[in-house]
Amino acid sequence: MIVLGIETSCDETATAVCRDGVIISSHIRSQSIHEKYGGVIPEIASREHEKFLNEMVFDTLNDGGISKKELEGIAVTQGPGLSGTLITGVCFAKGLALGLGLPIIGVNHLEAHIFANFLADPALEFPFICLLVSGGHTQLWHVKNFKDYQLMGETRDDAAGEAFDKGARILGLSYPGGPEIEKMAKGGNPNAIQFPRAMMKKNNLEFSFSGLKTSLLYYMDEHKNANLKDVAASYQLAIIDVLITKLKWGLENTHCQTCVIAGGVAANLLLRDCSLNKLSGKKVIFPDLDLCTDNAAMIAYLGELYLSKGIKSAIDFPILPNMKMA
Ligand code: KG4
Ligand code: ZN
């Protein structure tokens, strides 16, 4: 089956084509316009999607050597995400589906992040544990089977990506903060400052990062000449330490042998290294870097999976900015 995927949940405009579980073309346009504001401005993000979607779909089909007539379905992010940006993508996708007479499926962005791991390793098998770490979510899932997911724990306040973004802002770095902190941390001493790790009582699978961010704020207030490399490295380690510890407990509690890491923070190299070093004996999978952050390949892939099972959305399906997975 040949499916076009469209992703506009936040500030990446992305389009991709999936054919029989293989991505044959994928384009991502990150909206750098938000950098100067230190965060995403929803109204601007929606307008940017609107401006570029048509051309990107055209280019993506061209690159894949696929004509509009060959498409067999459209998959688009239904939620969670910003309402304005979701509406832009969903309305565009609905117009295309109506015009071409194709079935359409509204895809859950979080579920798609998890399924990006099947693109990383087609041999991946259920059940597995997924640490889902993005700008808006930090969740630990027991993925038992297709459409059978159990939430084991999630953040009570800030998401891990948010902790990176807010931390970067405190350190005077730009948005998105994850890659900036990672860059700044290079060569720094991760043990220079003992930032707090919250909710670390054995087998507590909930997360909390707001105290960590506050503690960074106080530290910077009290140490005007702090070594930024050491601060960034220590702050990064505090986040990664917690994520890896909870992932380990999640694996132990379920006796799962495989875990996957999904979402934008999965691009973090320290997280990737620690998951390989500290979860010995377990199979650890994470997507390629461009499949960790927002992309349409994961939307097209999961959309194709649904459509090929005969599952589709009604043409009047709504956007769901707070869409849940289970
Ligand atoms: O999944 P994603 O692209 O968008 C959401 O669905 O939220 O995740 C974006 C988040 C941002 O908070 C960004 O700072 C973080 O992922 N991120 C990283 C890295 N690259 C992106 N965090 C840590 N290290 C990175 N290398
Ligand atoms: Zn995402």
Coordinates of C-alpha atoms and ligand atoms in Angstrom, one line a residue:
M1 CA 0.0 0.0 0.0
I2 CA 1.3 3.5 -0.8
V3 CA 0.4 6.1 1.9
L4 CA 1.2 9.8 2.2
G5 CA 2.0 11.0 5.7
I6 CA 1.6 14.6 6.9
E7 CA 2.8 15.9 10.3
T8 CA 2.1 19.5 11.6
S9 CA 1.6 19.0 15.4
C10 CA 4.1 21.6 16.3
D11 CA 6.9 23.5 14.5
E12 CA 8.1 20.9 12.0
T13 CA 6.3 20.7 8.7
A14 CA 6.8 17.1 7.5
T15 CA 5.7 14.9 4.6
A16 CA 6.6 11.4 3.7
V17 CA 5.6 8.4 1.6
C18 CA 5.5 4.9 2.9
R19 CA 5.2 1.9 0.6
D20 CA 4.6 -1.5 2.2
G21 CA 6.3 -0.5 5.5
V22 CA 9.3 1.1 3.8
I23 CA 9.8 4.9 3.7
I24 CA 10.6 5.9 0.1
S25 CA 10.6 9.6 0.6
S26 CA 10.6 11.9 3.6
H27 CA 10.9 15.7 4.0
I28 CA 11.1 17.8 7.2
R29 CA 11.2 21.6 7.4
S30 CA 12.0 22.9 10.8
Q31 CA 10.6 26.4 11.5
S32 CA 13.7 28.3 12.6
I33 CA 11.6 31.5 12.8
H34 CA 10.7 30.6 16.4
E35 CA 14.3 30.6 17.6
K36 CA 14.3 34.3 18.3
Y37 CA 11.2 34.0 20.5
G38 CA 12.7 31.2 22.7
G39 CA 9.7 28.9 22.0
V40 CA 7.1 28.1 19.5
I41 CA 4.5 30.8 18.6
P42 CA 1.4 28.8 17.6
E43 CA 0.0 31.4 15.2
I44 CA 3.2 31.7 13.3
A45 CA 3.7 27.9 13.3
S46 CA 0.2 27.4 11.7
R47 CA 0.9 30.0 9.0
E48 CA 4.3 28.5 8.2
H49 CA 2.7 25.0 7.7
E50 CA 0.1 26.5 5.4
K51 CA 2.8 28.3 3.4
F52 CA 4.9 25.2 2.8
L53 CA 2.7 22.1 2.9
N54 CA 1.6 22.1 -0.8
E55 CA 5.1 22.4 -2.1
M56 CA 6.5 19.8 0.3
V57 CA 3.9 17.2 -0.6
F58 CA 4.7 17.8 -4.3
D59 CA 8.4 17.5 -3.7
T60 CA 8.0 14.4 -1.5
L61 CA 5.9 12.6 -4.1
N62 CA 8.4 13.7 -6.8
D63 CA 11.4 12.4 -4.8
G64 CA 9.7 9.1 -4.3
G65 CA 8.8 8.8 -7.9
I66 CA 5.2 8.5 -7.0
S67 CA 2.3 10.3 -8.7
K68 CA -0.8 11.5 -6.9
K69 CA -2.8 8.8 -8.7
E70 CA -0.7 6.0 -7.2
L71 CA -1.5 7.1 -3.6
E72 CA -3.8 4.7 -1.8
G73 CA -4.3 6.6 1.5
I74 CA -3.5 9.7 3.5
A75 CA -2.3 9.7 7.1
V76 CA -2.2 12.9 9.1
T77 CA -1.4 13.7 12.7
Q78 CA -4.7 14.1 14.6
G79 CA -3.1 15.0 18.0
P80 CA -1.7 15.7 20.5
G81 CA -0.3 19.0 19.5
L82 CA -1.1 22.7 19.0
S83 CA -4.7 23.2 17.8
G84 CA -3.9 25.7 15.1
T85 CA -1.1 23.7 13.6
L86 CA -3.1 20.4 13.8
I87 CA -6.0 22.1 12.0
T88 CA -3.7 23.3 9.2
G89 CA -2.4 19.7 8.5
V90 CA -5.7 17.9 9.0
C91 CA -7.6 20.3 6.7
F92 CA -5.0 20.1 4.0
A93 CA -5.0 16.2 4.3
K94 CA -8.8 16.1 4.2
G95 CA -8.9 18.3 1.1
L96 CA -6.4 16.0 -0.6
A97 CA -8.2 12.8 0.4
L98 CA -11.5 14.2 -0.8
G99 CA -10.0 15.5 -4.1
L100 CA -8.3 12.2 -4.8
G101 CA -11.0 10.0 -3.4
L102 CA -8.7 8.3 -0.9
P103 CA -9.2 6.9 2.6
I104 CA -7.8 9.1 5.4
I105 CA -6.6 8.1 8.9
G106 CA -6.0 10.5 11.8
V107 CA -2.8 9.3 13.6
N108 CA -1.8 9.7 17.2
H109 CA 1.5 11.5 17.2
L110 CA 2.8 9.7 20.3
E111 CA 1.9 6.2 19.0
A112 CA 3.7 7.2 15.8
H113 CA 6.8 8.1 17.8
I114 CA 6.8 4.6 19.3
F115 CA 6.3 3.0 15.9
A116 CA 9.2 4.9 14.5
N117 CA 11.2 2.1 16.2
F118 CA 9.9 -0.4 13.7
L119 CA 11.5 1.7 11.0
A120 CA 14.7 1.5 13.1
D121 CA 14.5 -2.2 13.5
P122 CA 11.9 -4.1 11.4
A123 CA 12.6 -7.2 13.5
L124 CA 11.3 -5.5 16.6
E125 CA 8.7 -7.6 18.3
F126 CA 6.0 -7.1 21.0
P127 CA 6.0 -6.8 23.9
F128 CA 8.5 -4.1 24.7
I129 CA 8.9 -1.1 27.0
C130 CA 8.9 2.4 25.5
L131 CA 10.4 5.4 27.1
L132 CA 8.6 8.2 25.3
V133 CA 10.5 11.5 25.8
S134 CA 9.5 14.6 23.8
G135 CA 8.9 18.3 24.3
G136 CA 5.4 17.7 25.7
H137 CA 5.5 14.2 27.1
T138 CA 7.6 11.9 29.4
Q139 CA 6.0 8.5 29.6
L140 CA 6.9 4.9 30.2
W141 CA 4.7 2.5 28.2
H142 CA 4.3 -1.2 28.3
V143 CA 3.6 -1.9 24.6
K144 CA 2.1 -5.4 24.7
N145 CA 0.8 -5.5 21.2
F146 CA -0.7 -3.4 18.4
K147 CA -3.3 -1.2 20.1
D148 CA -2.6 -2.7 23.5
Y149 CA -0.6 -0.2 25.5
Q150 CA -0.3 0.3 29.2
L151 CA 0.9 3.5 30.7
M152 CA 3.3 2.6 33.6
G153 CA 4.3 6.1 34.6
E154 CA 4.5 9.7 33.4
T155 CA 5.7 13.1 34.4
R156 CA 3.7 15.0 37.1
D157 CA 4.9 18.4 35.7
D158 CA 7.5 19.2 33.1
A159 CA 8.4 16.8 30.3
A160 CA 12.1 15.9 29.8
G161 CA 12.3 17.9 26.6
E162 CA 10.7 20.8 28.4
A163 CA 13.4 20.5 31.1
F164 CA 16.0 20.8 28.4
D165 CA 14.2 23.7 26.7
K166 CA 13.6 25.7 30.0
G167 CA 17.1 24.8 31.2
A168 CA 18.6 26.2 28.0
R169 CA 16.7 29.4 28.4
I170 CA 18.0 29.9 31.9
L171 CA 21.6 29.3 30.5
G172 CA 20.9 31.9 27.8
L173 CA 20.9 29.2 25.0
S174 CA 18.5 29.1 22.1
Y175 CA 15.5 27.0 21.3
P176 CA 15.1 24.0 21.0
G177 CA 17.2 23.6 24.2
G178 CA 18.0 19.8 24.0
P179 CA 20.6 20.0 21.3
E180 CA 22.0 23.3 22.7
I181 CA 22.5 21.8 26.2
E182 CA 24.0 18.7 24.7
K183 CA 26.5 20.9 22.7
M184 CA 27.4 23.0 25.7
A185 CA 27.9 19.9 27.9
K186 CA 30.7 18.6 25.6
G187 CA 33.9 18.6 27.6
G188 CA 32.1 19.7 30.8
N189 CA 32.3 17.7 34.1
P190 CA 28.9 16.0 34.6
N191 CA 29.6 15.5 38.3
A192 CA 30.6 19.1 39.1
I193 CA 27.2 20.0 40.5
Q194 CA 24.8 17.6 42.2
F195 CA 21.4 18.6 40.7
P196 CA 18.4 16.9 42.4
R197 CA 16.8 13.7 41.0
A198 CA 13.1 13.6 41.9
M199 CA 10.8 10.6 42.7
M200 CA 13.7 8.1 42.9
K201 CA 12.1 5.8 45.5
K202 CA 12.6 2.2 44.1
N203 CA 10.0 1.3 41.5
N204 CA 8.3 4.7 41.4
L205 CA 7.8 5.1 37.7
E206 CA 6.5 8.7 37.8
F207 CA 8.7 11.6 36.8
S208 CA 9.1 15.2 37.9
F209 CA 11.5 17.7 36.4
S210 CA 10.1 21.1 37.6
G211 CA 12.3 21.0 40.8
L212 CA 15.4 20.4 38.7
K213 CA 14.7 23.4 36.6
T214 CA 14.1 25.6 39.7
S215 CA 17.3 24.3 41.2
L216 CA 19.2 25.3 38.0
L217 CA 17.7 28.8 38.3
Y218 CA 18.9 29.1 41.9
Y219 CA 22.3 27.8 41.1
M220 CA 22.8 30.3 38.3
D221 CA 21.5 33.1 40.5
E222 CA 24.1 32.2 43.2
H223 CA 27.0 31.5 40.8
K224 CA 27.2 34.4 38.3
N225 CA 30.6 33.1 37.0
A226 CA 29.7 29.4 36.8
N227 CA 31.4 27.3 34.2
L228 CA 28.6 26.8 31.7
K229 CA 30.1 23.6 30.4
D230 CA 30.0 22.0 33.8
V231 CA 26.5 23.3 34.5
A232 CA 25.1 22.0 31.2
A233 CA 26.9 18.6 31.7
S234 CA 25.6 18.2 35.3
Y235 CA 22.1 19.3 34.3
Q236 CA 22.0 16.9 31.4
L237 CA 23.2 14.0 33.5
A238 CA 20.5 14.7 36.1
I239 CA 17.8 14.3 33.5
I240 CA 19.3 11.3 31.8
D241 CA 20.0 9.5 35.1
V242 CA 16.4 9.6 36.0
L243 CA 15.2 8.5 32.6
I244 CA 17.5 5.5 32.5
T245 CA 16.8 4.5 36.1
K246 CA 13.0 4.4 35.5
L247 CA 13.5 2.6 32.2
K248 CA 15.5 0.0 34.0
W249 CA 12.8 -0.5 36.7
G250 CA 10.1 -0.7 34.0
L251 CA 12.0 -3.5 32.3
E252 CA 12.6 -5.3 35.6
N253 CA 8.9 -5.0 36.7
T254 CA 7.5 -6.4 33.4
H255 CA 10.4 -8.9 32.7
C256 CA 10.5 -7.4 29.2
Q257 CA 13.7 -8.1 27.3
T258 CA 13.4 -5.2 24.8
C259 CA 13.1 -1.5 25.2
V260 CA 12.8 1.4 22.7
I261 CA 13.3 5.1 23.2
A262 CA 11.1 7.5 21.3
G263 CA 10.5 11.2 20.9
G264 CA 12.8 14.2 20.4
V265 CA 14.9 13.6 23.5
A266 CA 15.9 10.2 22.1
A267 CA 18.3 12.1 19.9
N268 CA 20.4 12.9 22.9
L269 CA 23.7 11.0 22.6
L270 CA 24.2 10.6 26.4
L271 CA 20.8 9.0 26.7
R272 CA 21.7 6.7 23.8
D273 CA 25.1 5.8 25.3
C274 CA 23.7 5.3 28.9
S275 CA 20.9 3.1 27.6
L276 CA 23.4 0.8 25.9
N277 CA 25.8 0.8 28.9
K278 CA 23.4 0.6 31.8
L279 CA 20.8 -1.8 30.5
S280 CA 23.1 -4.6 29.7
G281 CA 21.5 -7.9 28.7
K282 CA 18.5 -6.1 27.3
K283 CA 17.8 -5.2 23.6
V284 CA 17.8 -1.4 23.3
I285 CA 16.5 0.2 20.1
F286 CA 16.2 3.9 19.2
P287 CA 15.4 5.4 15.8
D288 CA 17.9 7.3 13.6
L289 CA 18.3 10.9 14.7
D290 CA 15.9 12.3 12.1
L291 CA 13.3 9.8 13.1
C292 CA 13.5 10.8 16.8
T293 CA 12.3 14.4 16.4
D294 CA 9.1 15.2 14.7
N295 CA 8.8 13.7 11.2
A296 CA 6.1 12.4 8.8
A297 CA 7.8 9.0 8.1
M298 CA 6.5 7.7 11.4
I299 CA 3.0 9.1 10.5
A300 CA 3.0 7.5 7.1
Y301 CA 4.3 4.2 8.5
L302 CA 1.7 3.9 11.3
G303 CA -1.1 5.3 9.0
E304 CA -0.3 2.5 6.5
L305 CA -0.5 -0.1 9.2
Y306 CA -4.0 1.1 10.2
L307 CA -5.3 1.5 6.7
S308 CA -3.9 -1.9 5.6
K309 CA -6.0 -3.4 8.4
G310 CA -9.1 -1.6 7.0
I311 CA -9.1 1.0 9.9
K312 CA -9.8 4.6 8.7
S313 CA -11.2 7.8 10.0
A314 CA -14.5 9.4 9.0
I315 CA -13.8 12.5 6.8
D316 CA -15.2 14.8 9.5
F317 CA -12.8 13.6 12.2
P318 CA -11.8 16.3 14.7
I319 CA -8.4 17.4 15.7
L320 CA -7.5 16.3 19.3
P321 CA -4.9 18.6 20.9
N322 CA -4.9 16.4 24.0
M323 CA -5.2 13.1 22.3
K324 CA -4.4 10.2 24.6
M325 CA -3.0 6.9 23.6
A326 CA -4.7 4.3 25.7
Ligands
KG4_1 O1 9.3 14.8 19.6 P1 9.8 16.2 19.4 O2 10.5 16.6 18.2 O3 8.5 17.2 19.5 C1 7.5 17.0 20.4 O4 6.6 16.1 20.0 O5 7.6 17.6 21.5 O6 10.6 16.7 20.7 C2 11.1 18.0 20.8 C3 11.9 18.0 22.1 C4 12.4 19.4 22.5 O7 12.1 19.6 23.8 C5 13.9 19.3 22.3 O8 14.6 20.2 23.1 C6 14.2 17.9 22.6 O9 13.1 17.2 22.0 N1 15.4 17.4 21.9 C7 16.5 17.0 22.6 C8 17.5 16.7 21.7 N2 17.0 17.0 20.4 C9 15.7 17.4 20.6 N3 16.7 16.9 23.9 C10 17.9 16.5 24.3 N4 19.0 16.2 23.5 C11 18.8 16.3 22.2 N5 19.8 16.1 21.3
ZN2 ZN 6.9 14.6 18.8

